Coordinates of C-alpha atoms in Angstrom, one line a residue:
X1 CA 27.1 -2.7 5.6
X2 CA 24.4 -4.2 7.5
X3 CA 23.5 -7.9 6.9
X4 CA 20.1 -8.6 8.5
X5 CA 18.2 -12.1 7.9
X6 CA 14.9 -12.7 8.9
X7 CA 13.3 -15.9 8.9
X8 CA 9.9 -16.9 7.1
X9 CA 6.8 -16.5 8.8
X10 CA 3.6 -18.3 9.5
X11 CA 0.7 -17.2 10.9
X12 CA -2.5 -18.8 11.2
X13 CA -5.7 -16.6 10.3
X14 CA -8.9 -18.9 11.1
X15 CA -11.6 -20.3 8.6
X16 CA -8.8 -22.9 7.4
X17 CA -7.0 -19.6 5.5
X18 CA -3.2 -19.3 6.7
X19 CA -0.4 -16.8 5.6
X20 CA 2.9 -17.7 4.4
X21 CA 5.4 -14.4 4.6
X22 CA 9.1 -13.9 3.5
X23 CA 11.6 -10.9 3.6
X24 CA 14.1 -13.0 1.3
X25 CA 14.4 -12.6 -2.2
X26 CA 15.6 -15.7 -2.9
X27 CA 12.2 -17.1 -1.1
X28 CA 9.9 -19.6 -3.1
X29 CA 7.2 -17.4 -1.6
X30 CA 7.5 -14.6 -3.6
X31 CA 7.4 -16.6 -6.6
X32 CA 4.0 -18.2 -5.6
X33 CA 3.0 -14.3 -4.8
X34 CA 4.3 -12.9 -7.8
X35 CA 2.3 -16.0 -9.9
X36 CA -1.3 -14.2 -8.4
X37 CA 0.3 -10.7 -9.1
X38 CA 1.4 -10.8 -12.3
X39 CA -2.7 -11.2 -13.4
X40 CA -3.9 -8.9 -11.1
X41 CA -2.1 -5.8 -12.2
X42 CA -2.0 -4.4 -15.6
X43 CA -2.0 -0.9 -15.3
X44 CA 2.1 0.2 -16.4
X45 CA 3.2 2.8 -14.4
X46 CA 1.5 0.9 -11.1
X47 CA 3.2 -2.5 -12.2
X48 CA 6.5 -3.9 -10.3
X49 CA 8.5 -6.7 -11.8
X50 CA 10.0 -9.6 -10.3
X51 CA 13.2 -8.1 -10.6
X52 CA 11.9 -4.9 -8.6
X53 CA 10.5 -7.0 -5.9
X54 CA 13.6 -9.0 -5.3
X55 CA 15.8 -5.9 -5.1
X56 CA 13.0 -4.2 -2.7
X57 CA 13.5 -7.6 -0.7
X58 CA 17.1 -7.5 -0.5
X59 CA 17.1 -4.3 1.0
X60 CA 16.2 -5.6 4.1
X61 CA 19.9 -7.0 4.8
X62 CA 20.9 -3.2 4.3
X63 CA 18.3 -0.8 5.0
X64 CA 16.8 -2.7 8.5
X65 CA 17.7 0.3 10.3
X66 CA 17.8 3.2 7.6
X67 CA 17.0 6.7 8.2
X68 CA 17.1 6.2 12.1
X69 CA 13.9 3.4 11.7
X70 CA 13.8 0.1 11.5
X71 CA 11.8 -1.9 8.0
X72 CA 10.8 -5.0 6.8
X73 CA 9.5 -5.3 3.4
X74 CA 7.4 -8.6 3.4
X75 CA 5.6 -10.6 0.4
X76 CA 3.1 -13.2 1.5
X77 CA 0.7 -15.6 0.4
X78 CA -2.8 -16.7 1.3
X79 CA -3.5 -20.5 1.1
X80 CA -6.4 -23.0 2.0
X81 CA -5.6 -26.1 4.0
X82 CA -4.4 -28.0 1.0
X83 CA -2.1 -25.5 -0.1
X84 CA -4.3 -23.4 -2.9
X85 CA -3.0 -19.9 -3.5
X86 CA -6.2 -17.6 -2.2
X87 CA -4.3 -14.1 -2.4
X88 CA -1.1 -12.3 -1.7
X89 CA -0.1 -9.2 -0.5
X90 CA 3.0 -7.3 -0.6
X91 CA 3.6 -4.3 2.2
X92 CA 7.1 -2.6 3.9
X93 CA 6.6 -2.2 7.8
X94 CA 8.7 0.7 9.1
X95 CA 8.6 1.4 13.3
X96 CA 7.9 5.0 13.8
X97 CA 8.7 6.7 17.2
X98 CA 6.3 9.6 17.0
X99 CA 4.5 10.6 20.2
X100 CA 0.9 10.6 19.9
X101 CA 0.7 8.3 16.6
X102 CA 0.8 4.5 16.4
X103 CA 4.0 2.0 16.9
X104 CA 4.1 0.9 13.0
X105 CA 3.3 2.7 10.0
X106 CA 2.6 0.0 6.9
X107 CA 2.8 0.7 3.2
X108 CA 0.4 -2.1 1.8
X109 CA 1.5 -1.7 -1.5
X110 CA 0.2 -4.5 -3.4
X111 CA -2.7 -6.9 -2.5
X112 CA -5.1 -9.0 -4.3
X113 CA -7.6 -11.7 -3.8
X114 CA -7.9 -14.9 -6.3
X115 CA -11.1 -14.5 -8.1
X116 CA -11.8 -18.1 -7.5
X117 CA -11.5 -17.2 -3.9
X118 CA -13.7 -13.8 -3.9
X119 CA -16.6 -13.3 -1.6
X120 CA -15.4 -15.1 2.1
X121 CA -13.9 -12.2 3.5
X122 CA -10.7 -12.7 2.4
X123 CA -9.8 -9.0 2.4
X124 CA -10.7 -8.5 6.4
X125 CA -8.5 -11.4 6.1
X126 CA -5.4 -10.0 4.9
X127 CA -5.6 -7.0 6.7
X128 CA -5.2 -9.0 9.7
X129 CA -2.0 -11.1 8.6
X130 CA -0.6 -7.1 7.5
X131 CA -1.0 -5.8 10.7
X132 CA 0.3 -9.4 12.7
X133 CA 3.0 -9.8 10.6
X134 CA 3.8 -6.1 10.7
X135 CA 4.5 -6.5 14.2
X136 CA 6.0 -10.1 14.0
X137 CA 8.4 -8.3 11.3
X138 CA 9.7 -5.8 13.5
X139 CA 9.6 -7.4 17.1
X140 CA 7.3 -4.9 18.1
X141 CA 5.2 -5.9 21.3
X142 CA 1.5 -7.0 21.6
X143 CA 0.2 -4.0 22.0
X144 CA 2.1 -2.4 19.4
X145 CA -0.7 -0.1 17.2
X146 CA 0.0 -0.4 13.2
X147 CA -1.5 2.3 10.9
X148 CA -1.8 1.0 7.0
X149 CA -1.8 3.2 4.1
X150 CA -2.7 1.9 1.2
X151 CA -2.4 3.4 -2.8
X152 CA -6.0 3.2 -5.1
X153 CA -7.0 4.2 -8.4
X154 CA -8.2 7.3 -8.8
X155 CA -11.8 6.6 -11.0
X156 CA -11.5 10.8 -12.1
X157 CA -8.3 10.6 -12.8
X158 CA -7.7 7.1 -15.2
X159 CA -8.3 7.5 -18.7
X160 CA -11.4 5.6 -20.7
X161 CA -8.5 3.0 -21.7
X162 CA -6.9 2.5 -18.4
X163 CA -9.8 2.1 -16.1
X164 CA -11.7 -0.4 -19.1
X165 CA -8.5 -2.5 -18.8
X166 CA -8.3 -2.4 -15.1
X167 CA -11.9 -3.5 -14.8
X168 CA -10.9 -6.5 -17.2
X169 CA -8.9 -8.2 -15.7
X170 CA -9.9 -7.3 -11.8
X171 CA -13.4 -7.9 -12.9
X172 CA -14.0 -4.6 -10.6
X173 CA -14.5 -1.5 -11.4
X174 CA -13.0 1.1 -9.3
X175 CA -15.9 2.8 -8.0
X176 CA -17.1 -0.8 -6.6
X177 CA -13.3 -1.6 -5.4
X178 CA -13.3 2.0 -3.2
X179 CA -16.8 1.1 -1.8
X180 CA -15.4 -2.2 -0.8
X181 CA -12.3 -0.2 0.6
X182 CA -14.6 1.7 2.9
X183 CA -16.3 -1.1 4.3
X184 CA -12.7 -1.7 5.5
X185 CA -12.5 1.7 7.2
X186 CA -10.5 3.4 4.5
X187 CA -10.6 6.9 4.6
X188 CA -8.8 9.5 1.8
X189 CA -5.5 10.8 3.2
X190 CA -5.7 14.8 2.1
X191 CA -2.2 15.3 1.3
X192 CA -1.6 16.0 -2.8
X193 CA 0.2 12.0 -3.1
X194 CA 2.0 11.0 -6.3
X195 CA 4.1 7.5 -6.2
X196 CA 7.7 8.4 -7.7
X197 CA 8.2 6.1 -10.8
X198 CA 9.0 2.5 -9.8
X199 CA 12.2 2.5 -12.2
X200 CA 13.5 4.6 -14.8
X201 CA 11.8 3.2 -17.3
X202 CA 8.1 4.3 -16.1
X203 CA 7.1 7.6 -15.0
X204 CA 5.5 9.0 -11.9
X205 CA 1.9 8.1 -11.1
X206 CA -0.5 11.1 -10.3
X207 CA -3.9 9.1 -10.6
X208 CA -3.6 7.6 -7.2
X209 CA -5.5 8.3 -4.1
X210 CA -3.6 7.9 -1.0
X211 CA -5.6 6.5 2.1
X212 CA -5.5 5.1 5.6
X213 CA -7.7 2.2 6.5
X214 CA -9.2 1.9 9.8
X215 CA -7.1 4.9 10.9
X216 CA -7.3 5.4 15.1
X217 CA -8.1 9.3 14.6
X218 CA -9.4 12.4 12.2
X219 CA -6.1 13.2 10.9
X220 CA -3.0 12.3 10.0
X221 CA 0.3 13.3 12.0
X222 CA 2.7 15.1 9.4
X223 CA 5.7 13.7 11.3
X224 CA 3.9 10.4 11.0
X225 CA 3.5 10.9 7.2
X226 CA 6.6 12.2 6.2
X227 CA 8.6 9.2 8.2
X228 CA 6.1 6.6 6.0
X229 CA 6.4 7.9 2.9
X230 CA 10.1 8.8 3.1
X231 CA 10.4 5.0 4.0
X232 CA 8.5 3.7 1.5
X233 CA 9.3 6.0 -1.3
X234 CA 13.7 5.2 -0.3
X235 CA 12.5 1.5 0.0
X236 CA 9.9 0.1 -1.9
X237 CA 9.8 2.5 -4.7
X238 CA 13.2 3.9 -5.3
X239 CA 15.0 0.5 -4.3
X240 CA 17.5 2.0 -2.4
X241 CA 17.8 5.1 -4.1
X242 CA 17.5 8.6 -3.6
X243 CA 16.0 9.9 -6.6
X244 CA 16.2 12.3 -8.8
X245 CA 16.9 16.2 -7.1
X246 CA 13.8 18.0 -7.1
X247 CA 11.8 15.1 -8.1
X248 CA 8.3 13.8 -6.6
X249 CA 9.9 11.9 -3.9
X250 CA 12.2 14.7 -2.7
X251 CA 9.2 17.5 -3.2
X252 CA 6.7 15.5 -1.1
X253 CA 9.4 15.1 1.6
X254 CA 10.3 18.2 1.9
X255 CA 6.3 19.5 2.3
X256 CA 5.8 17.1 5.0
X257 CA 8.7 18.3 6.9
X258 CA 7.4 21.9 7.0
X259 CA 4.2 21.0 7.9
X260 CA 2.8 21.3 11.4
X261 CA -0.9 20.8 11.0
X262 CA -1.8 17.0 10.3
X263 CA -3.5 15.7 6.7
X264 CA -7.6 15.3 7.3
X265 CA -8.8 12.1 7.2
X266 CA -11.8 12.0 4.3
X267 CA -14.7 9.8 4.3
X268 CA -15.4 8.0 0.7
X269 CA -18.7 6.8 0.9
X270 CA -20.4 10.3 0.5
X271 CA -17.9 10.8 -2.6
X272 CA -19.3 7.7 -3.5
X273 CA -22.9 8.7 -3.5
X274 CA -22.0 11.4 -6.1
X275 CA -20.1 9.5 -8.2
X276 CA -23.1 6.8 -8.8
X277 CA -25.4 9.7 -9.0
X278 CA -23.9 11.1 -11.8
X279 CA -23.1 14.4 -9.4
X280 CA -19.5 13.5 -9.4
X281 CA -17.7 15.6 -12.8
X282 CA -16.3 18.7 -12.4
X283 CA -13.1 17.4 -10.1
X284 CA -10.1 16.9 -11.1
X285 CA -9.5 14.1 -8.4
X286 CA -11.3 12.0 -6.4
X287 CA -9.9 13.4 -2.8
X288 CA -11.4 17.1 -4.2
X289 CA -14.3 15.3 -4.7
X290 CA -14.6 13.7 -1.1
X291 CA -13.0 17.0 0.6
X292 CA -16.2 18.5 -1.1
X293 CA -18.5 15.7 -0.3
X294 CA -17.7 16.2 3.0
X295 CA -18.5 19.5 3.8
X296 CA -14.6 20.4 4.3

């Protein structure tokens, strides 16, 4: 079995912020990151405890190189100067040799921003520690180029309850959180996502938009896709496992490894529009609604 260690990482980010990353388990990192996280995510079936993290973590001594790639799942914290907690982010790296698509494919599966700390650009922020870290992580070069996906709430898809508890405790509502998304270049992957259930004890999560922020083209590569998501689904989802036969990891697999043409890349902010018009009902998901908003 393969034993891989990877050492803790710092990177400095400018405007006194600096990032603090680990791929250990064992790491007083992830504690401080799970401190932030454990207020910034109520919703059940999205939620991870600290006993899924660690065992996510300690894959990295066995799955480094798994299905012919090579992953690092990393937790990390923002802090000032003095050593406040500003934010923390959560993401698996996996090196993807596809011609014609970038070096890195990233999974930024959990990330969130103190609310004491909101409104200095921490976001732009963190997306820059992903994507040095990401290559740090996997000792790609310089000019290695990472794509990151990342998972959203879907504001046509969350029930009344769901998206009133959300916005309590984010203090965002999810309209506002996708209009801040696409002032980071996110853009609505068209592929029909659903995240496999994080443990057996949760079910699978359907009212999720899948997107790419700051994607370098139109579309998505299949080949891309499918090596991502079979990565992150085996690794930061399934913790090792395969799944259940026939289940929503296997189905979405097997899709994107018949698939030739690559998934559309879909604007938000004329989905947007709608939605705050009051032109938005009638779709039963938000990616219908921006493959319609968008003329496609």
């Amino acid at each position: 079995m393969e034993q891989h260690s990877q050492p803790d990482l710092t990177i400095d980010l400018g405007s006194g912020v600096r990032a603090l990353a680990s791929a250990d388990p064992e790491s007083s990192i992830l504690t401080r990151f799970f401190e932030g996280y454990d207020r910034a995510f109520v919703l059940p079936d999205e939620r991870e405890d600290l006993a899924g993290f660690r065992k996510c973590l300690a894959l990295n001594r066995t799955h480094r190189r798994a299905f012919g790639r090579t992953h690092c799942e990393l937790v990390a914290v923002l802090e000032d100067e003095g050593g406040a907690r500003l934010g923390g982010i959560n993401f698996l790296a996996t090196a993807v040799n596809r011609a014609s698509a970038p070096d890195i494919a990233v999974a930024l599966n959990y990330v969130y921003v103190e609310e004491a700390a909101r409104g200095r650009g921490l976001l732009r922020l963190a997306l820059s520690a992903v994507r040095r870290l990401a290559t740090q992580a996997l000792d790609a070069g310089p000019n290695a180029q990472t794509a990151v996906f990342i998972e959203q709430n879907d504001p046509l898809r969350l029930t009344p309850q769901e998206a009133a508890a959300d916005t309590l405790r984010s203090g965002l509502d999810q309209v506002d959180r996708l209009a801040i998304w696409a002032r980071m270049g996110a853009e609505v992957v068209d592929f029909p996502y659903v995240q496999p259930a994080l443990s057996p004890d949760q079910d699978d999560e359907d009212g999720l938009i899948y997107a790419a922020v700051d994607y370098p083209s139109e579309a998505v590569d299949a080949g891309l896709l499918h090596d991502h998501l079979e990565s992150f689904f085996r690794i930061s989802v399934l913790k090792g496992e395969a799944g259940p036969p026939g289940g929503a990891a296997e189905r979405q697999i097997a899709d994107l490894a018949a698939r030739r043409e690559p998934a559309a890349l879909l604007p938000m902010t004329p989905a947007l529009a709608r939605l705050r018009s009051g032109r938005g009902t009638g779709f039963d998901s938000f990616r219908d609604l921006a493959r319609e908003a968008a003329g496609r």
